[in-house]
Amino acid sequence: MKTIFFTLSVLLALSAGTQEPYSGPLPTRQQLAWHETEFYLFMHFGPNTFTDKEWGEGTEPEDLFNPTFLDCRQWCEVAKAAGAKGIIITAKHHDGFCLWPSKFSKHTVRESKWKEGKGDILKELSLACKAAGLKFGVYLSPWDRNHPDYGTAKYNNVFAGMMKEILQNYGPVWELWWDGANGEGPNGKKQVYDWKLFERTVKQYSPRTVVFSDIGPDIRWTGNEQGIAGDPNWNFLDTSGFKRGEGAPPVDTLNQGNYNGKYWIPAECDVSIRPGWFWHAAEDEKVKTPEKLFELYLKSVGRGANLLLNVPPDQRGLVNEKDIAALTGFKKLRDENFRDNRLKESNSFYQFTKEELTSNELLLRRFDSASSGYSINLQNFIVELPRPTTINCIILREAIHLGQTIRSFRIGLYNDKNLVHEIQGSSVGRKRILTFPATTITSLKVNLRDAKGHDNIIGVAAYLINQQLAQQ
Ligand code: FUL
């Protein structure tokens, strides 16, 4: 998205010392980089693609898996064209079938007819991603309905061994996805997972990989599979006493995070472009529209989370034309609607103090650029426009490398000196997209309330987007 954000200069002295210092959690370097990936694709692919199922039993003959035109470069082209920054592939879903020839299983691509058993999807996709400049991520289901050791202590070493294989042979793996679903294995037993071993394995073989699960450690599930983050959405979570799967925190906690949570564990919104996660012929006519995808973008990325959109390859091993059309339309909507930042004409940014905010009058105190530092530390400010301008969307960005300090904000929209619309909200986070009825303004005033430390807005933009999209 070619949004023009303004880096704002402010007087450090005006805000320094007026706020309680921030002592909350901070993101790691890897988490920060993860936040910037914003939108990427999920690909569910495996025996279910050929059996019309969502959850395979694990008893499906390997020969079923035989894509006729598989081409991971096409997947990458589609992802790139959609503006997605990476691909996460289901290396092993609950049916246990491995898309790479794992030495820990006898239920893999090696046992299939595809490429006479010489094929390796993780190899093809990791290389294609590298060539396309996309991040490569791996979904690996701990639940395994095929593996003979499932339900015994031995399986924990099998799962750790699989991770080691993947991290060592196909890396760098950017994100690793641990699904919380945990049912019974082939012998009717449930597994007691050795999560400590799994976490140690990732740390040992790929310390920079960010790990997703219900409760992190790096990224949390947003609590639903509709692609919708909470409002507010805090990047914090308390995990003590909780487990992955059935023992996870309540879904509304996952959705909103914990206001005073101890750890930085931001939300990722996973959702499928179709009703199911795997490709089914009957769902070719049920692909989400570009408008629906735009709405999900507003409700995920626009609430400071990341969007993981599932686009499942079909039986050919290609992304289907229907999905491509929807993705192309979605990209076009983002490009067209976020092209023209209406604030770019302004060269009048004003900053004001807390005391000056007691009156509801529009303050027009010119910012003293001569004595300002070039800083990202901004508390309250006014943007003045050279002429009346109609907008229905404002984007704010918070400097999350310094934490999530903004707890509530208010934006006043003014035409001449009259307050014509007011927006209130609480969390901002990496990106906050606010939509409202089209309003003609000559200035806007952002007032951060109840913020710890320095308030750290690093970007502001305003747009006039398609009216229907703004109303979603
Ligand atoms: C769930 C799984 O059971 C679904 O099949 C899918 O993989 C989804 C992303 O996660 O827990």
XYZ file of C-alpha atoms and ligand atoms in Angstrom:
483
model
C 0.000 0.000 0.000
C 1.529 3.248 -1.057
C 0.335 5.267 1.852
C 2.196 8.454 2.410
C 2.743 8.853 6.090
C 4.129 11.943 7.573
C 6.966 11.916 9.943
C 6.126 14.640 12.337
C 8.531 16.940 14.031
C 7.705 18.006 17.522
C 9.165 19.731 20.472
C 10.424 17.066 22.813
C 10.374 19.569 25.631
C 6.637 20.045 25.428
C 5.844 16.452 26.129
C 8.801 15.325 28.166
C 8.061 14.703 31.788
C 4.324 15.204 31.519
C 3.559 11.503 31.229
C 3.944 8.474 33.410
C 6.799 6.458 31.911
C 5.901 3.380 29.876
C 7.000 0.171 31.503
C 4.928 -2.278 29.485
C 6.178 -5.048 27.200
C 8.128 -4.345 24.023
C 8.219 -6.346 20.801
C 11.329 -8.302 19.853
C 13.145 -7.421 16.653
C 11.536 -10.441 14.957
C 8.066 -9.455 16.139
C 8.556 -5.928 14.832
C 9.541 -7.280 11.429
C 6.518 -9.582 11.598
C 4.190 -6.602 12.231
C 5.474 -5.007 9.047
C 4.463 -8.033 6.955
C 0.838 -6.975 7.468
C -0.835 -9.306 4.924
C 0.221 -12.748 3.655
C -1.316 -15.946 2.303
C -2.119 -19.265 3.921
C -2.212 -22.321 1.657
C -4.062 -25.438 2.762
C -3.020 -28.236 0.450
C -2.796 -32.026 0.857
C -4.918 -35.191 0.540
C -8.047 -33.206 1.519
C -7.679 -31.262 -1.750
C -8.397 -34.553 -3.540
C -10.988 -36.109 -1.218
C -13.252 -33.088 -0.728
C -12.709 -33.252 3.048
C -11.715 -30.631 5.598
C -10.266 -33.055 8.135
C -8.751 -36.207 6.635
C -8.823 -39.420 8.662
C -5.170 -40.212 8.102
C -6.082 -43.437 6.302
C -6.229 -41.909 2.803
C -3.980 -43.798 0.345
C -0.943 -41.690 -0.562
C -1.642 -42.127 -4.271
C -4.624 -39.843 -3.954
C -2.212 -36.973 -3.764
C -1.340 -36.301 -7.391
C -1.502 -32.673 -8.526
C -1.259 -32.510 -12.292
C 0.321 -29.092 -12.855
C 1.730 -28.107 -9.495
C 3.736 -24.926 -9.790
C 4.825 -23.104 -6.642
C 6.114 -20.233 -8.762
C 2.514 -19.554 -9.766
C 1.529 -19.432 -6.074
C 4.261 -16.854 -5.518
C 3.254 -14.776 -8.540
C -0.299 -14.684 -7.246
C 0.863 -13.692 -3.761
C 3.131 -10.960 -5.110
C 0.453 -9.551 -7.393
C -1.953 -9.416 -4.430
C 0.562 -7.451 -2.364
C 0.957 -10.321 0.121
C 4.348 -10.513 1.803
C 4.653 -14.262 2.301
C 3.107 -17.741 2.163
C 2.433 -20.191 4.993
C 1.928 -23.765 3.765
C 0.266 -26.672 5.582
C 3.323 -28.948 5.610
C 1.280 -31.470 7.618
C -2.411 -31.153 8.443
C -4.310 -33.308 10.960
C -4.313 -36.292 8.549
C -0.546 -36.564 9.064
C 0.386 -36.475 5.355
C 3.751 -34.721 4.946
C 4.301 -32.485 1.928
C 8.010 -33.222 2.238
C 9.695 -36.661 2.342
C 10.112 -36.790 6.112
C 12.179 -39.625 7.502
C 9.869 -39.640 10.529
C 6.791 -40.793 8.603
C 5.638 -43.310 6.007
C 2.764 -41.116 4.933
C 4.402 -38.497 2.727
C 4.846 -37.237 -0.841
C 7.544 -39.939 -1.183
C 4.882 -42.658 -0.903
C 2.650 -40.928 -3.493
C 2.575 -41.173 -7.268
C 3.274 -37.487 -7.661
C 6.613 -37.090 -9.475
C 7.095 -40.830 -8.887
C 7.688 -40.184 -5.230
C 10.532 -37.739 -5.904
C 8.550 -34.561 -5.297
C 9.026 -32.186 -2.365
C 6.630 -29.292 -1.964
C 8.527 -27.612 0.865
C 11.614 -27.541 -1.318
C 9.769 -26.135 -4.327
C 7.885 -23.548 -2.326
C 10.802 -22.398 -0.184
C 12.912 -21.877 -3.317
C 10.088 -20.129 -5.169
C 9.504 -17.814 -2.192
C 13.190 -16.985 -2.013
C 13.266 -16.164 -5.732
C 10.143 -13.992 -5.431
C 11.283 -12.184 -2.297
C 8.450 -13.626 -0.210
C 8.622 -14.869 3.367
C 8.251 -18.620 3.753
C 6.190 -19.956 6.643
C 5.159 -23.453 7.726
C 2.000 -24.747 9.382
C 2.641 -28.003 11.205
C -0.258 -29.688 12.964
C 0.772 -31.327 16.243
C -2.394 -33.439 16.007
C -1.703 -36.407 13.745
C -4.384 -38.944 12.848
C -1.980 -41.167 10.967
C 1.246 -41.523 12.885
C 1.540 -44.899 14.674
C 3.395 -43.288 17.600
C 0.720 -40.678 18.224
C -0.522 -40.866 21.802
C 2.842 -42.043 23.147
C 5.875 -40.131 24.458
C 7.734 -41.171 21.304
C 5.561 -38.939 19.164
C 6.953 -35.812 20.847
C 10.357 -36.718 19.426
C 8.774 -37.399 16.054
C 7.208 -33.936 16.010
C 10.422 -32.270 17.215
C 12.364 -34.262 14.613
C 10.030 -33.078 11.861
C 10.506 -29.472 12.943
C 14.266 -29.918 12.949
C 14.122 -31.379 9.412
C 12.056 -28.474 8.167
C 14.018 -25.724 9.921
C 17.350 -27.139 8.783
C 16.507 -28.141 5.223
C 14.109 -25.484 4.023
C 14.948 -22.427 6.075
C 14.885 -19.667 6.784
C 11.412 -20.364 8.102
C 9.901 -17.014 8.937
C 6.762 -18.127 10.800
C 5.905 -21.509 12.286
C 2.222 -22.224 12.912
C 1.123 -24.632 15.650
C -2.534 -25.491 15.313
C -4.418 -25.823 18.606
C -6.722 -28.645 17.414
C -5.980 -31.855 19.312
C -8.124 -34.946 18.785
C -7.368 -38.628 18.914
C -4.687 -40.468 16.967
C -5.077 -43.710 14.978
C -5.059 -45.808 18.146
C -7.725 -43.708 19.844
C -5.233 -42.023 22.181
C -4.736 -38.331 22.757
C -1.258 -36.900 22.900
C 0.242 -35.042 25.820
C 2.431 -32.585 23.959
C 5.891 -31.702 25.199
C 5.643 -28.009 24.371
C 8.869 -27.215 26.182
C 10.707 -29.598 23.865
C 9.004 -28.071 20.823
C 9.906 -24.534 21.892
C 13.496 -25.567 22.611
C 13.759 -27.174 19.195
C 12.755 -23.993 17.381
C 15.099 -21.883 19.532
C 17.958 -24.251 18.844
C 17.587 -24.649 15.094
C 15.986 -21.389 14.041
C 15.994 -18.734 16.781
C 14.639 -16.051 14.448
C 11.489 -17.945 13.513
C 8.349 -16.398 15.006
C 6.031 -19.000 16.480
C 2.252 -18.747 16.265
C -0.169 -20.602 18.508
C -3.197 -19.742 20.653
C -0.810 -18.217 23.178
C 2.352 -17.516 21.197
C 5.187 -17.345 22.300
C 5.505 -14.766 19.500
C 2.083 -14.406 17.879
C -1.374 -15.250 19.195
C -4.522 -16.490 17.534
C -7.155 -13.756 17.336
C -9.820 -16.080 18.725
C -11.936 -16.550 15.583
C -11.504 -17.800 12.040
C -13.403 -14.907 10.476
C -10.401 -12.621 10.096
C -11.619 -10.078 12.655
C -9.410 -8.553 15.348
C -10.819 -7.009 18.511
C -11.585 -3.339 18.981
C -9.629 -2.545 21.051
C -6.754 -4.792 20.138
C -3.880 -4.850 22.634
C -0.599 -6.447 21.649
C -0.323 -7.820 25.186
C -1.314 -11.187 26.586
C -1.085 -12.921 29.947
C -0.313 -16.543 29.325
C 0.367 -17.935 32.778
C -2.018 -20.739 33.669
C -3.112 -21.159 30.043
C -2.331 -23.855 27.525
C -2.613 -24.266 23.797
C -5.817 -25.831 22.493
C -8.505 -26.585 25.055
C -6.738 -24.753 27.888
C -6.352 -21.538 25.895
C -7.595 -18.159 27.214
C -11.236 -17.295 26.423
C -11.742 -16.256 22.806
C -12.640 -12.668 23.670
C -9.357 -12.348 25.568
C -7.498 -13.673 22.529
C -9.475 -11.281 20.376
C -8.685 -8.129 22.362
C -5.539 -9.089 24.255
C -5.036 -8.045 27.884
C -4.994 -4.303 28.590
C -2.240 -4.766 31.142
C -0.864 -8.023 29.771
C 2.631 -9.124 30.653
C 3.931 -10.237 27.263
C 4.030 -8.730 23.792
C 2.042 -11.327 21.820
C 0.197 -9.630 18.948
C -2.816 -11.067 17.118
C -2.904 -12.684 13.704
C -6.264 -13.000 11.914
C -6.585 -16.212 9.911
C -9.500 -16.532 7.523
C -10.203 -18.412 4.301
C -11.113 -16.793 0.989
C -13.626 -19.666 0.658
C -16.005 -21.262 3.186
C -13.554 -24.170 3.769
C -9.795 -24.223 4.336
C -9.119 -26.741 1.555
C -10.137 -26.427 -2.091
C -13.517 -27.907 -2.995
C -14.997 -27.674 -6.504
C -18.389 -26.805 -5.035
C -16.903 -23.690 -3.425
C -15.541 -22.166 -6.644
C -18.664 -20.038 -6.698
C -18.337 -19.065 -3.056
C -15.068 -17.165 -3.142
C -15.233 -13.956 -1.098
C -15.651 -10.768 -3.097
C -12.958 -8.057 -3.244
C -15.273 -5.846 -1.174
C -15.593 -8.488 1.534
C -11.806 -8.913 1.591
C -11.426 -5.143 1.915
C -13.795 -5.185 4.872
C -11.692 -7.914 6.515
C -8.579 -5.853 5.852
C -10.141 -2.929 7.738
C -11.093 -5.239 10.610
C -7.711 -6.946 10.905
C -4.848 -4.787 9.630
C -6.965 -1.717 10.373
C -7.059 -2.742 14.042
C -3.332 -3.270 14.324
C -3.294 -7.038 13.646
C -1.958 -9.020 10.669
C -4.138 -10.708 8.048
C -3.405 -14.334 7.099
C -5.684 -15.036 4.144
C -6.073 -18.660 3.090
C -6.068 -19.257 -0.675
C -6.028 -23.036 -1.191
C -4.483 -24.462 -4.388
C -6.808 -26.743 -6.383
C -6.298 -30.310 -7.644
C -4.030 -29.085 -10.426
C -1.736 -27.663 -7.746
C -2.475 -24.120 -8.908
C -4.268 -21.200 -7.330
C -7.671 -21.219 -8.962
C -8.761 -18.494 -11.408
C -11.692 -17.564 -9.161
C -9.411 -16.847 -6.230
C -6.990 -14.938 -8.444
C -9.823 -12.708 -9.647
C -10.868 -11.945 -6.065
C -7.293 -11.232 -4.984
C -6.706 -8.961 -7.979
C -9.858 -7.025 -7.172
C -8.860 -6.769 -3.504
C -5.444 -5.352 -4.422
C -7.053 -2.856 -6.781
C -9.409 -1.649 -4.055
C -6.504 -1.080 -1.654
C -4.450 0.711 -4.296
C -7.254 2.929 -5.524
C -8.696 3.850 -2.174
C -5.430 4.493 -0.366
C -3.688 6.291 -3.223
C -4.480 9.867 -2.406
C -3.560 10.977 1.094
C -5.613 14.103 1.527
C -3.268 15.462 4.177
C -0.349 15.617 1.829
C -1.174 19.164 0.814
C -0.914 20.365 4.346
C 2.269 21.988 5.450
C 0.696 23.143 8.678
C 1.012 20.738 11.528
C 0.481 22.236 14.943
C 1.139 20.755 18.288
C -0.547 21.774 21.498
C -0.210 21.013 25.185
C -2.555 19.196 27.534
C -3.544 22.456 29.237
C -4.574 24.013 25.974
C -6.929 21.134 25.391
C -9.278 22.019 28.191
C -11.248 24.185 25.829
C -12.998 22.600 22.905
C -11.958 25.422 20.656
C -9.749 24.755 17.741
C -6.265 25.750 18.715
C -4.052 27.036 16.019
C -0.713 27.444 17.613
C 1.944 27.299 15.015
C 4.552 24.683 15.584
C 7.996 26.101 16.226
C 9.987 24.274 13.631
C 13.176 26.195 14.386
C 13.642 24.615 17.785
C 12.148 21.230 17.088
C 14.001 17.996 17.082
C 13.265 15.565 14.295
C 11.391 13.177 16.459
C 8.614 10.660 16.482
C 7.422 11.715 19.869
C 4.048 13.285 19.404
C 1.178 13.815 21.787
C -1.515 16.131 20.541
C -1.581 17.852 17.199
C -3.564 19.709 14.593
C -3.292 19.286 10.846
C -4.537 22.234 8.835
C -5.540 21.946 5.202
C -5.170 24.715 2.617
C -8.781 24.257 1.412
C -11.984 22.423 2.430
C -11.398 18.731 1.833
C -13.763 15.776 2.084
C -12.579 12.649 3.873
C -14.139 9.503 5.340
C -11.089 7.592 6.499
C -8.160 8.379 8.785
C -5.147 6.177 9.400
C -2.993 6.496 12.488
C 0.229 4.651 13.153
C 1.813 4.153 16.530
C 5.566 3.759 17.100
C 5.183 0.237 18.431
C 8.920 -0.324 18.728
C 8.523 1.851 21.838
C 5.569 -0.187 23.097
C 1.806 0.221 22.863
C 1.405 3.416 24.834
C -1.829 4.879 23.488
C -4.820 3.831 25.598
C -7.437 6.177 24.192
C -7.678 8.912 21.601
C -10.055 11.469 20.212
C -10.035 13.042 16.786
C -11.970 16.238 16.156
C -12.836 17.141 12.571
C -13.325 20.871 11.969
C -14.719 22.905 9.144
C -13.481 26.421 9.593
C -13.704 26.654 13.388
C -16.698 24.359 13.850
C -16.440 20.861 15.183
C -18.303 18.811 12.556
C -17.467 15.258 13.608
C -15.732 13.500 16.446
C -14.120 10.064 16.546
C -13.183 8.291 19.770
C -11.184 5.121 20.108
C -8.811 3.309 22.391
C -6.066 1.196 20.803
C -3.992 2.331 17.819
C -1.108 -0.137 17.488
C 0.823 -0.637 14.287
C -1.991 0.710 12.123
C -5.458 1.974 12.946
C -7.858 2.588 10.058
C -10.925 4.597 11.051
C -13.868 5.097 8.734
C -16.805 7.493 9.170
C -19.384 9.302 7.032
C -17.839 11.612 4.432
C -17.074 14.935 6.115
C -15.687 18.169 4.683
C -12.959 19.592 6.864
C -10.362 22.305 6.981
C -8.455 20.802 9.893
C -8.306 17.858 12.222
C -7.176 17.666 15.804
C -5.784 14.492 17.342
C -5.808 14.273 21.102
C -4.277 11.285 22.819
C -5.715 10.753 26.244
C -4.674 8.412 28.943
C -1.387 7.472 27.362
C 1.707 6.243 29.104
C 5.203 7.388 28.252
C 5.371 9.465 25.156
C 2.487 8.968 22.868
C 4.359 8.033 19.811
C 2.137 8.646 16.842
C 4.413 8.274 13.824
C 1.964 8.533 11.019
C -1.294 10.104 10.043
C -3.121 9.999 6.714
C -6.662 10.769 5.523
C -8.563 9.516 2.493
C -11.859 9.713 0.726
C -12.521 6.045 0.072
C -15.470 4.503 -1.731
C -18.508 5.351 0.361
C -19.808 1.779 0.481
C -16.451 0.434 1.594
C -16.312 3.034 4.357
C -19.709 1.961 5.658
C -18.863 -1.737 6.067
C -7.943 -25.233 12.542
C -7.913 -26.547 11.741
O -8.669 -27.541 12.389
C -8.465 -26.230 10.376
O -8.554 -27.372 9.564
C -7.546 -25.184 9.740
O -6.269 -25.739 9.503
C -7.432 -23.954 10.622
C -6.470 -22.923 10.113
O -7.061 -24.312 11.930
O -7.646 -25.410 13.855
